[in-house]
């Protein structure tokens, strides 16, 4: 390149003809040539009469003129990248001795020519051929690439666990909202203020849960991105020529060695504490209603004060923003069973919260069409969901070997006669048996989970396209489907064993 050639020529112009290094304190002598002040003084001391070392003209020792312009240029040349000073199209050479570079100094991390190698500055150092040094560092890079790959897998697994824990937390918040609504509906007039506060509290916790999920995903993704960029840079190093590979190699390796996954906390203890306090408050009201109706208002004010005082400034700002934006809090409707769309072999409780499977010879003979979601006998839940979030829990009871299905399905699945009838997912469910549970869609069956559950929770975030299953007793996450809903979805329930039953709550 023209710029590189110019830089090389400029370097020659600011090189002292005596020491062959960049000019230091340059001076111009009578004939117009330039030298380092120290170099020309040294020549002058050894001669009675001074002659220019280049043109051999006589010059006066008393007329050395400092050359500030040349000094400034020399400083700029010294500050340039050595690669910019190499002649265009030629092999890299030693900047001082103009010899080819053959060696690499491990201590100083510098390229050396044969002259540099034998100088006192490097003679006692560990020096190898450039290609040998490159091979040694390639091995280190490959080892660290493998190590970073293992860290990548570990972060992904930890990310899944953390996201699951947060989703279960959000499901608990939604479930608590449903319970609150159910138990307060007969006491609306007397407890209106208390209900509004508790729902606001749940809404705030729901918002905090969603916010924590976004923060957790952002932090882990940021570290994954950083890790992958670092891994990619190392892989790119492997493809470089030896000279480029060895440039700043220790810094590159140091960065990858020092990378550590800063494991973020999926769910802060403070949020756990807040939901626990909210649950405790709700339980206290339920147990004390008959005897303490007249005291509820006073206790409510105390609880509200304690909750608000527990918030820091930022939390208080989010709380006030929630109050401003949700002055009319949205209500949730508990899930019930839809008898009109159910398999005729199922019987239902009066409150449409329980379904039991009874099979007789006459019943099975009446079935002339294949069952939806065969082999299960199914019922749809009500109401449907086309936005927002919904949670429900299902207790499974029955004889040994009981099997059940819980999940959500859209209209396409409900109209089809086979769960494999569409190439597009329209069913997201969990198959449950005594030996464990298995997530599946109408398109594929996923990895089996050796998790024995008797009561399973289902949390649907329609807007995020997520269906989360969790153990409703232990509150442990089981599995989360991530999809994109393009139409309304319905809860779906299925039984397989005779006299088995499902019971919905709240």
CSV table of N, CA and C in Angstrom, one decimal, residues 125-277:
chain,number,residue,atom,x,y,z
A,125,UNK,N,17.2,-15.4,27.3
A,125,UNK,CA,15.8,-15.7,27.3
A,125,UNK,C,15.5,-17.0,26.5
A,126,UNK,N,14.3,-17.5,26.7
A,126,UNK,CA,13.8,-18.7,26.0
A,126,UNK,C,13.4,-18.3,24.6
A,127,UNK,N,14.2,-18.7,23.6
A,127,UNK,CA,13.9,-18.3,22.2
A,127,UNK,C,13.7,-19.5,21.4
A,128,UNK,N,12.6,-19.5,20.5
A,128,UNK,CA,12.3,-20.6,19.6
A,128,UNK,C,12.1,-20.0,18.2
A,129,UNK,N,12.1,-20.9,17.3
A,129,UNK,CA,11.7,-20.5,15.9
A,129,UNK,C,10.2,-20.1,15.9
A,130,UNK,N,9.9,-19.2,15.0
A,130,UNK,CA,8.5,-18.6,15.0
A,130,UNK,C,7.5,-19.7,14.8
A,131,UNK,N,7.7,-20.6,13.8
A,131,UNK,CA,6.8,-21.7,13.6
A,131,UNK,C,6.6,-22.6,14.8
A,132,UNK,N,7.7,-22.9,15.5
A,132,UNK,CA,7.6,-23.8,16.7
A,132,UNK,C,6.7,-23.1,17.8
A,133,UNK,N,7.0,-21.8,17.9
A,133,UNK,CA,6.2,-21.0,18.9
A,133,UNK,C,4.8,-21.0,18.6
A,134,UNK,N,4.5,-20.8,17.3
A,134,UNK,CA,3.1,-20.8,16.8
A,134,UNK,C,2.4,-22.1,17.1
A,135,UNK,N,3.1,-23.3,16.9
A,135,UNK,CA,2.5,-24.6,17.2
A,135,UNK,C,2.2,-24.7,18.6
A,136,UNK,N,3.1,-24.3,19.5
A,136,UNK,CA,2.9,-24.4,20.9
A,136,UNK,C,1.6,-23.6,21.3
A,137,UNK,N,1.5,-22.4,20.8
A,137,UNK,CA,0.3,-21.6,21.2
A,137,UNK,C,-1.0,-22.1,20.6
A,138,UNK,N,-0.9,-22.7,19.4
A,138,UNK,CA,-2.1,-23.3,18.8
A,138,UNK,C,-2.7,-24.4,19.7
A,139,UNK,N,-1.8,-25.2,20.3
A,139,UNK,CA,-2.3,-26.2,21.2
A,139,UNK,C,-3.0,-25.6,22.4
A,140,UNK,N,-2.4,-24.5,22.9
A,140,UNK,CA,-3.1,-23.8,24.0
A,140,UNK,C,-4.5,-23.3,23.6
A,141,UNK,N,-4.5,-22.7,22.4
A,141,UNK,CA,-5.8,-22.1,21.9
A,141,UNK,C,-6.8,-23.2,21.8
A,142,UNK,N,-6.4,-24.4,21.2
A,142,UNK,CA,-7.4,-25.5,21.0
A,142,UNK,C,-7.9,-26.0,22.4
A,143,UNK,N,-7.1,-26.0,23.4
A,143,UNK,CA,-7.5,-26.5,24.7
A,143,UNK,C,-8.5,-25.5,25.3
A,144,UNK,N,-8.2,-24.2,25.1
A,144,UNK,CA,-9.1,-23.2,25.7
A,144,UNK,C,-10.4,-23.1,24.9
A,145,UNK,N,-10.4,-23.4,23.6
A,145,UNK,CA,-11.7,-23.5,22.8
A,145,UNK,C,-12.6,-24.6,23.4
A,146,UNK,N,-12.0,-25.7,23.7
A,146,UNK,CA,-12.8,-26.8,24.3
A,146,UNK,C,-13.3,-26.4,25.6
A,147,UNK,N,-12.5,-25.8,26.4
A,147,UNK,CA,-12.9,-25.4,27.8
A,147,UNK,C,-14.1,-24.4,27.7
A,148,UNK,N,-13.9,-23.4,26.8
A,148,UNK,CA,-15.0,-22.4,26.6
A,148,UNK,C,-16.3,-23.1,26.1
A,149,UNK,N,-16.2,-24.1,25.3
A,149,UNK,CA,-17.3,-24.9,24.8
A,149,UNK,C,-18.1,-25.5,26.0
A,150,UNK,N,-17.3,-26.1,26.9
A,150,UNK,CA,-17.9,-26.7,28.1
A,150,UNK,C,-18.6,-25.7,29.0
A,151,UNK,N,-18.0,-24.5,29.1
A,151,UNK,CA,-18.6,-23.4,29.9
A,151,UNK,C,-19.9,-22.9,29.2
A,152,UNK,N,-19.9,-22.9,27.9
A,152,UNK,CA,-21.1,-22.5,27.1
A,152,UNK,C,-22.2,-23.5,27.4
A,153,UNK,N,-22.0,-24.8,27.4
A,153,UNK,CA,-23.0,-25.7,27.7
A,153,UNK,C,-23.5,-25.6,29.1
A,154,UNK,N,-22.6,-25.3,30.0
A,154,UNK,CA,-23.0,-25.2,31.4
A,154,UNK,C,-23.9,-24.0,31.7
A,155,UNK,N,-23.6,-22.9,31.0
A,155,UNK,CA,-24.4,-21.7,31.1
A,155,UNK,C,-25.8,-21.9,30.6
A,156,UNK,N,-25.9,-22.6,29.4
A,156,UNK,CA,-27.2,-22.9,28.8
A,156,UNK,C,-28.0,-23.7,29.8
A,157,UNK,N,-27.5,-24.7,30.4
A,157,UNK,CA,-28.2,-25.5,31.4
A,157,UNK,C,-28.6,-24.7,32.6
A,158,UNK,N,-27.7,-23.9,33.1
A,158,UNK,CA,-28.1,-23.0,34.2
A,158,UNK,C,-29.2,-22.0,33.9
A,159,UNK,N,-29.1,-21.5,32.6
A,159,UNK,CA,-30.1,-20.6,32.1
A,159,UNK,C,-31.5,-21.2,32.1
A,160,UNK,N,-31.5,-22.4,31.6
A,160,UNK,CA,-32.8,-23.2,31.6
A,160,UNK,C,-33.4,-23.3,33.0
A,161,UNK,N,-32.5,-23.7,33.9
A,161,UNK,CA,-33.0,-23.9,35.3
A,161,UNK,C,-33.5,-22.6,35.9
A,162,UNK,N,-32.7,-21.6,35.7
A,162,UNK,CA,-33.1,-20.3,36.2
A,162,UNK,C,-34.4,-19.8,35.6
A,163,UNK,N,-34.6,-19.9,34.3
A,163,UNK,CA,-35.8,-19.4,33.7
A,163,UNK,C,-37.0,-20.2,34.2
A,164,UNK,N,-36.8,-21.6,34.4
A,164,UNK,CA,-37.9,-22.4,34.9
A,164,UNK,C,-38.3,-22.0,36.3
A,165,UNK,N,-37.3,-21.7,37.2
A,165,UNK,CA,-37.6,-21.2,38.5
A,165,UNK,C,-38.4,-19.9,38.5
A,166,UNK,N,-38.1,-19.0,37.6
A,166,UNK,CA,-38.8,-17.8,37.6
A,166,UNK,C,-40.2,-18.0,37.1
A,167,UNK,N,-40.4,-18.9,36.0
A,167,UNK,CA,-41.7,-19.1,35.5
A,167,UNK,C,-42.6,-19.8,36.6
A,168,UNK,N,-42.1,-20.7,37.4
A,168,UNK,CA,-42.8,-21.3,38.4
A,168,UNK,C,-43.2,-20.2,39.5
A,169,UNK,N,-42.3,-19.3,39.7
A,169,UNK,CA,-42.7,-18.2,40.6
A,169,UNK,C,-43.8,-17.3,40.1
A,170,UNK,N,-43.8,-17.0,38.8
A,170,UNK,CA,-44.9,-16.3,38.2
A,170,UNK,C,-46.2,-17.1,38.2
A,171,UNK,N,-46.1,-18.4,38.0
A,171,UNK,CA,-47.3,-19.2,38.1
A,171,UNK,C,-47.9,-19.1,39.5
A,172,UNK,N,-47.0,-19.2,40.5
A,172,UNK,CA,-47.5,-19.1,41.9
A,172,UNK,C,-48.2,-17.7,42.2
A,173,UNK,N,-47.7,-16.7,41.6
A,173,UNK,CA,-48.3,-15.4,41.7
A,173,UNK,C,-49.7,-15.4,41.1
A,174,UNK,N,-49.8,-15.9,39.8
A,174,UNK,CA,-51.1,-16.0,39.2
A,174,UNK,C,-52.1,-16.9,39.9
A,175,UNK,N,-51.6,-18.0,40.4
A,175,UNK,CA,-52.4,-18.9,41.2
A,175,UNK,C,-53.0,-18.3,42.4
A,176,UNK,N,-52.1,-17.5,43.1
A,176,UNK,CA,-52.5,-16.8,44.3
A,176,UNK,C,-53.6,-15.8,44.0
A,177,UNK,N,-53.4,-15.1,42.8
A,177,UNK,CA,-54.4,-14.1,42.4
A,177,UNK,C,-55.8,-14.8,42.2
A,178,UNK,N,-55.8,-16.0,41.6
A,178,UNK,CA,-57.0,-16.7,41.4
A,178,UNK,C,-57.7,-17.1,42.7
A,179,UNK,N,-56.9,-17.6,43.6
A,179,UNK,CA,-57.5,-18.0,44.9
A,179,UNK,C,-58.1,-16.8,45.7
A,180,UNK,N,-57.4,-15.7,45.6
A,180,UNK,CA,-57.8,-14.5,46.2
A,180,UNK,C,-59.2,-14.0,45.6
A,181,UNK,N,-59.3,-14.1,44.3
A,181,UNK,CA,-60.5,-13.7,43.6
A,181,UNK,C,-61.7,-14.6,44.0
A,182,UNK,N,-61.4,-15.9,44.1
A,182,UNK,CA,-62.5,-16.9,44.4
A,182,UNK,C,-63.0,-16.6,45.9
A,183,UNK,N,-62.1,-16.5,46.8
A,183,UNK,CA,-62.5,-16.4,48.2
A,183,UNK,C,-63.1,-15.0,48.6
A,184,UNK,N,-62.8,-14.0,47.8
A,184,UNK,CA,-63.2,-12.7,48.1
A,184,UNK,C,-64.6,-12.3,47.4
A,185,UNK,N,-65.0,-13.2,46.4
A,185,UNK,CA,-66.2,-12.7,45.7
A,185,UNK,C,-67.4,-12.6,46.5
A,186,UNK,N,-67.6,-13.4,47.6
A,186,UNK,CA,-68.7,-13.3,48.5
A,186,UNK,C,-68.6,-12.3,49.6
A,187,UNK,N,-67.4,-11.7,49.6
A,187,UNK,CA,-67.2,-10.6,50.6
A,187,UNK,C,-66.8,-9.3,50.0
A,188,UNK,N,-67.2,-9.2,48.7
A,188,UNK,CA,-66.8,-8.0,47.9
A,188,UNK,C,-67.0,-6.7,48.6
A,189,UNK,N,-68.2,-6.4,49.0
A,189,UNK,CA,-68.5,-5.1,49.6
A,189,UNK,C,-67.7,-4.8,50.8
A,190,UNK,N,-67.5,-5.7,51.7
A,190,UNK,CA,-66.8,-5.5,52.9
A,190,UNK,C,-65.3,-5.5,52.7
A,191,UNK,N,-64.8,-6.3,51.7
A,191,UNK,CA,-63.4,-6.4,51.6
A,191,UNK,C,-62.8,-5.8,50.3
A,192,UNK,N,-63.6,-4.9,49.7
A,192,UNK,CA,-63.2,-4.4,48.4
A,192,UNK,C,-61.8,-3.7,48.5
A,193,UNK,N,-61.6,-2.9,49.5
A,193,UNK,CA,-60.3,-2.3,49.6
A,193,UNK,C,-59.1,-3.3,49.8
A,194,UNK,N,-59.4,-4.3,50.6
A,194,UNK,CA,-58.4,-5.3,50.9
A,194,UNK,C,-58.1,-6.1,49.6
A,195,UNK,N,-59.1,-6.5,48.9
A,195,UNK,CA,-58.9,-7.2,47.7
A,195,UNK,C,-58.1,-6.5,46.7
A,196,UNK,N,-58.4,-5.2,46.5
A,196,UNK,CA,-57.7,-4.4,45.5
A,196,UNK,C,-56.2,-4.3,45.9
A,197,UNK,N,-55.9,-4.2,47.1
A,197,UNK,CA,-54.5,-4.1,47.5
A,197,UNK,C,-53.8,-5.4,47.3
A,198,UNK,N,-54.4,-6.5,47.7
A,198,UNK,CA,-53.7,-7.8,47.5
A,198,UNK,C,-53.5,-8.1,46.0
A,199,UNK,N,-54.5,-7.8,45.2
A,199,UNK,CA,-54.3,-8.0,43.8
A,199,UNK,C,-53.3,-7.1,43.2
A,200,UNK,N,-53.2,-5.9,43.7
A,200,UNK,CA,-52.2,-5.0,43.2
A,200,UNK,C,-50.8,-5.5,43.6
A,201,UNK,N,-50.8,-6.1,44.8
A,201,UNK,CA,-49.5,-6.7,45.3
A,201,UNK,C,-49.1,-7.8,44.4
A,202,UNK,N,-50.1,-8.7,44.1
A,202,UNK,CA,-49.8,-9.8,43.2
A,202,UNK,C,-49.4,-9.3,41.8
A,203,UNK,N,-50.1,-8.3,41.4
A,203,UNK,CA,-49.8,-7.7,40.1
A,203,UNK,C,-48.3,-7.2,40.0
A,204,UNK,N,-48.0,-6.5,41.1
A,204,UNK,CA,-46.6,-6.0,41.2
A,204,UNK,C,-45.6,-7.1,41.2
A,205,UNK,N,-45.9,-8.2,42.0
A,205,UNK,CA,-45.0,-9.3,42.0
A,205,UNK,C,-44.9,-10.0,40.7
A,206,UNK,N,-46.1,-10.1,40.0
A,206,UNK,CA,-46.1,-10.6,38.6
A,206,UNK,C,-45.2,-9.8,37.7
A,207,UNK,N,-45.3,-8.5,37.8
A,207,UNK,CA,-44.5,-7.6,37.0
A,207,UNK,C,-43.0,-7.8,37.4
A,208,UNK,N,-42.7,-7.9,38.7
A,208,UNK,CA,-41.3,-8.1,39.1
A,208,UNK,C,-40.8,-9.5,38.6
A,209,UNK,N,-41.7,-10.5,38.6
A,209,UNK,CA,-41.2,-11.8,38.1
A,209,UNK,C,-40.9,-11.7,36.7
A,210,UNK,N,-41.8,-11.1,35.9
A,210,UNK,CA,-41.5,-10.9,34.4
A,210,UNK,C,-40.2,-10.1,34.2
A,211,UNK,N,-40.1,-9.0,35.0
A,211,UNK,CA,-38.9,-8.2,34.9
A,211,UNK,C,-37.6,-9.0,35.3
A,212,UNK,N,-37.7,-9.8,36.3
A,212,UNK,CA,-36.6,-10.6,36.7
A,212,UNK,C,-36.2,-11.6,35.6
A,213,UNK,N,-37.2,-12.2,35.0
A,213,UNK,CA,-37.0,-13.1,33.9
A,213,UNK,C,-36.2,-12.4,32.8
A,214,UNK,N,-36.7,-11.2,32.4
A,214,UNK,CA,-36.0,-10.5,31.3
A,214,UNK,C,-34.6,-10.2,31.7
A,215,UNK,N,-34.4,-9.7,32.9
A,215,UNK,CA,-33.0,-9.4,33.4
A,215,UNK,C,-32.1,-10.6,33.4
A,216,UNK,N,-32.7,-11.7,33.9
A,216,UNK,CA,-31.9,-13.0,34.0
A,216,UNK,C,-31.5,-13.4,32.6
A,217,UNK,N,-32.5,-13.4,31.6
A,217,UNK,CA,-32.2,-13.8,30.3
A,217,UNK,C,-31.2,-12.9,29.6
A,218,UNK,N,-31.3,-11.6,29.9
A,218,UNK,CA,-30.4,-10.6,29.3
A,218,UNK,C,-29.0,-10.8,29.8
A,219,UNK,N,-28.8,-11.0,31.2
A,219,UNK,CA,-27.5,-11.2,31.8
A,219,UNK,C,-26.8,-12.4,31.3
A,220,UNK,N,-27.6,-13.6,31.3
A,220,UNK,CA,-27.0,-14.8,30.8
A,220,UNK,C,-26.7,-14.8,29.3
A,221,UNK,N,-27.6,-14.2,28.5
A,221,UNK,CA,-27.4,-14.1,27.1
A,221,UNK,C,-26.2,-13.2,26.8
A,222,UNK,N,-26.0,-12.1,27.6
A,222,UNK,CA,-24.9,-11.2,27.4
A,222,UNK,C,-23.6,-12.0,27.7
A,223,UNK,N,-23.6,-12.8,28.7
A,223,UNK,CA,-22.3,-13.5,29.0
A,223,UNK,C,-22.1,-14.6,28.0
A,224,UNK,N,-23.2,-15.2,27.5
A,224,UNK,CA,-23.1,-16.2,26.4
A,224,UNK,C,-22.5,-15.6,25.1
A,225,UNK,N,-23.0,-14.3,24.8
A,225,UNK,CA,-22.5,-13.6,23.7
A,225,UNK,C,-21.0,-13.3,23.8
A,226,UNK,N,-20.7,-12.8,25.0
A,226,UNK,CA,-19.3,-12.5,25.3
A,226,UNK,C,-18.4,-13.8,25.2
A,227,UNK,N,-18.9,-14.9,25.7
A,227,UNK,CA,-18.2,-16.1,25.7
A,227,UNK,C,-18.0,-16.6,24.2
A,228,UNK,N,-19.1,-16.5,23.4
A,228,UNK,CA,-19.0,-17.0,22.0
A,228,UNK,C,-18.1,-16.1,21.2
A,229,UNK,N,-18.1,-14.8,21.5
A,229,UNK,CA,-17.2,-13.9,20.7
A,229,UNK,C,-15.8,-14.2,21.0
A,230,UNK,N,-15.5,-14.5,22.3
A,230,UNK,CA,-14.2,-14.9,22.7
A,230,UNK,C,-13.8,-16.2,22.1
A,231,UNK,N,-14.7,-17.1,22.1
A,231,UNK,CA,-14.4,-18.4,21.4
A,231,UNK,C,-14.2,-18.2,19.9
A,232,UNK,N,-15.0,-17.4,19.3
A,232,UNK,CA,-14.8,-17.1,17.9
A,232,UNK,C,-13.5,-16.5,17.6
A,233,UNK,N,-13.1,-15.6,18.4
A,233,UNK,CA,-11.8,-14.9,18.2
A,233,UNK,C,-10.6,-15.9,18.3
A,234,UNK,N,-10.8,-16.8,19.2
A,234,UNK,CA,-9.7,-17.8,19.3
A,234,UNK,C,-9.7,-18.8,18.1
A,235,UNK,N,-10.9,-19.1,17.6
A,235,UNK,CA,-11.0,-20.0,16.4
A,235,UNK,C,-10.4,-19.2,15.2
A,236,UNK,N,-10.7,-17.9,15.2
A,236,UNK,CA,-10.1,-17.1,14.1
A,236,UNK,C,-8.6,-17.1,14.2
A,237,UNK,N,-8.1,-17.0,15.4
A,237,UNK,CA,-6.6,-17.0,15.6
A,237,UNK,C,-6.0,-18.3,15.0
A,238,UNK,N,-6.7,-19.4,15.1
A,238,UNK,CA,-6.2,-20.7,14.6
A,238,UNK,C,-6.0,-20.6,13.1
A,239,UNK,N,-6.8,-19.8,12.4
A,239,UNK,CA,-6.7,-19.7,11.0
A,239,UNK,C,-5.6,-18.7,10.5
A,240,UNK,N,-5.1,-17.9,11.4
A,240,UNK,CA,-4.1,-16.9,11.0
A,240,UNK,C,-2.7,-17.4,10.7
A,241,UNK,N,-2.0,-16.7,9.9
A,241,UNK,CA,-0.5,-17.0,9.8
A,241,UNK,C,0.2,-16.9,11.1
A,242,UNK,N,1.3,-17.5,11.2
A,242,UNK,CA,2.0,-17.6,12.5
A,242,UNK,C,2.3,-16.2,13.1
A,243,UNK,N,2.7,-15.3,12.3
A,243,UNK,CA,3.0,-13.9,12.8
A,243,UNK,C,1.8,-13.3,13.4
A,244,UNK,N,0.7,-13.4,12.6
A,244,UNK,CA,-0.5,-12.7,13.2
A,244,UNK,C,-1.0,-13.5,14.4
A,245,UNK,N,-0.9,-14.8,14.4
A,245,UNK,CA,-1.4,-15.6,15.5
A,245,UNK,C,-0.7,-15.2,16.8
A,246,UNK,N,0.6,-14.9,16.7
A,246,UNK,CA,1.4,-14.7,17.9
A,246,UNK,C,1.3,-13.3,18.4
A,247,UNK,N,0.8,-12.4,17.6
A,247,UNK,CA,0.7,-11.0,18.0
A,247,UNK,C,-0.4,-10.9,19.2
A,248,UNK,N,0.0,-10.3,20.3
A,248,UNK,CA,-0.8,-10.2,21.5
A,248,UNK,C,-1.4,-11.5,21.9
A,249,UNK,N,-0.6,-12.6,21.7
A,249,UNK,CA,-1.2,-13.9,22.0
A,249,UNK,C,-1.4,-14.1,23.5
A,250,UNK,N,-0.5,-13.6,24.3
A,250,UNK,CA,-0.7,-13.8,25.8
A,250,UNK,C,-1.9,-13.0,26.3
A,251,UNK,N,-2.2,-11.8,25.8
A,251,UNK,CA,-3.4,-11.1,26.2
A,251,UNK,C,-4.6,-11.9,25.7
A,252,UNK,N,-4.6,-12.4,24.5
A,252,UNK,CA,-5.8,-13.2,24.0
A,252,UNK,C,-6.0,-14.4,24.9
A,253,UNK,N,-5.0,-15.2,25.2
A,253,UNK,CA,-5.1,-16.3,26.0
A,253,UNK,C,-5.5,-16.0,27.4
A,254,UNK,N,-5.0,-14.9,27.9
A,254,UNK,CA,-5.3,-14.5,29.3
A,254,UNK,C,-6.8,-14.1,29.4
A,255,UNK,N,-7.3,-13.5,28.4
A,255,UNK,CA,-8.8,-13.1,28.4
A,255,UNK,C,-9.6,-14.4,28.5
A,256,UNK,N,-9.3,-15.4,27.7
A,256,UNK,CA,-10.1,-16.6,27.6
A,256,UNK,C,-9.9,-17.4,28.9
A,257,UNK,N,-8.7,-17.4,29.5
A,257,UNK,CA,-8.5,-18.1,30.7
A,257,UNK,C,-9.3,-17.5,31.9
A,258,UNK,N,-9.3,-16.2,31.9
A,258,UNK,CA,-9.9,-15.5,33.0
A,258,UNK,C,-11.4,-15.4,32.9
A,259,UNK,N,-12.0,-15.8,31.7
A,259,UNK,CA,-13.5,-15.8,31.6
A,259,UNK,C,-14.1,-16.7,32.6
A,260,UNK,N,-15.0,-16.1,33.4
A,260,UNK,CA,-15.8,-16.9,34.4
A,260,UNK,C,-17.3,-16.5,34.2
A,261,UNK,N,-18.1,-17.5,34.3
A,261,UNK,CA,-19.6,-17.3,34.2
A,261,UNK,C,-20.0,-16.7,35.6
A,262,UNK,N,-20.4,-15.4,35.5
A,262,UNK,CA,-20.9,-14.7,36.7
A,262,UNK,C,-22.4,-15.1,36.9
A,263,UNK,N,-22.5,-16.2,37.6
A,263,UNK,CA,-23.8,-16.9,37.8
A,263,UNK,C,-24.8,-15.9,38.4
A,264,UNK,N,-25.8,-15.4,37.7
A,264,UNK,CA,-26.8,-14.5,38.3
A,264,UNK,C,-27.8,-15.3,39.1
A,265,UNK,N,-28.4,-14.6,40.1
A,265,UNK,CA,-29.4,-15.3,40.9
A,265,UNK,C,-30.7,-15.2,40.2
A,266,UNK,N,-31.3,-16.4,39.8
A,266,UNK,CA,-32.6,-16.4,39.0
A,266,UNK,C,-33.7,-15.6,39.8
A,267,UNK,N,-33.9,-15.9,41.1
A,267,UNK,CA,-35.0,-15.3,41.8
A,267,UNK,C,-34.4,-14.7,43.1
A,268,UNK,N,-34.4,-13.4,43.3
A,268,UNK,CA,-33.9,-12.8,44.5
A,268,UNK,C,-34.7,-13.3,45.7
A,269,UNK,N,-34.0,-13.4,46.8
A,269,UNK,CA,-34.6,-13.9,48.1
A,269,UNK,C,-35.7,-12.8,48.5
A,270,UNK,N,-35.5,-11.6,48.1
A,270,UNK,CA,-36.4,-10.5,48.5
A,270,UNK,C,-37.8,-10.8,47.8
A,271,UNK,N,-37.8,-11.2,46.6
A,271,UNK,CA,-39.1,-11.6,45.9
A,271,UNK,C,-39.7,-12.8,46.5
A,272,UNK,N,-38.9,-13.8,46.9
A,272,UNK,CA,-39.5,-15.0,47.6
A,272,UNK,C,-40.1,-14.5,48.9
A,273,UNK,N,-39.4,-13.6,49.5
A,273,UNK,CA,-39.9,-13.1,50.8
A,273,UNK,C,-41.2,-12.4,50.6
A,274,UNK,N,-41.3,-11.6,49.6
A,274,UNK,CA,-42.5,-10.8,49.4
A,274,UNK,C,-43.7,-11.7,49.0
A,275,UNK,N,-43.5,-12.7,48.2
A,275,UNK,CA,-44.6,-13.6,47.9
A,275,UNK,C,-45.0,-14.4,49.1
A,276,UNK,N,-44.0,-14.8,49.9
A,276,UNK,CA,-44.3,-15.5,51.1
A,276,UNK,C,-45.1,-14.6,52.1
A,277,UNK,N,-44.8,-13.4,52.2
A,277,UNK,CA,-45.5,-12.5,53.0
A,277,UNK,C,-46.9,-12.3,52.5
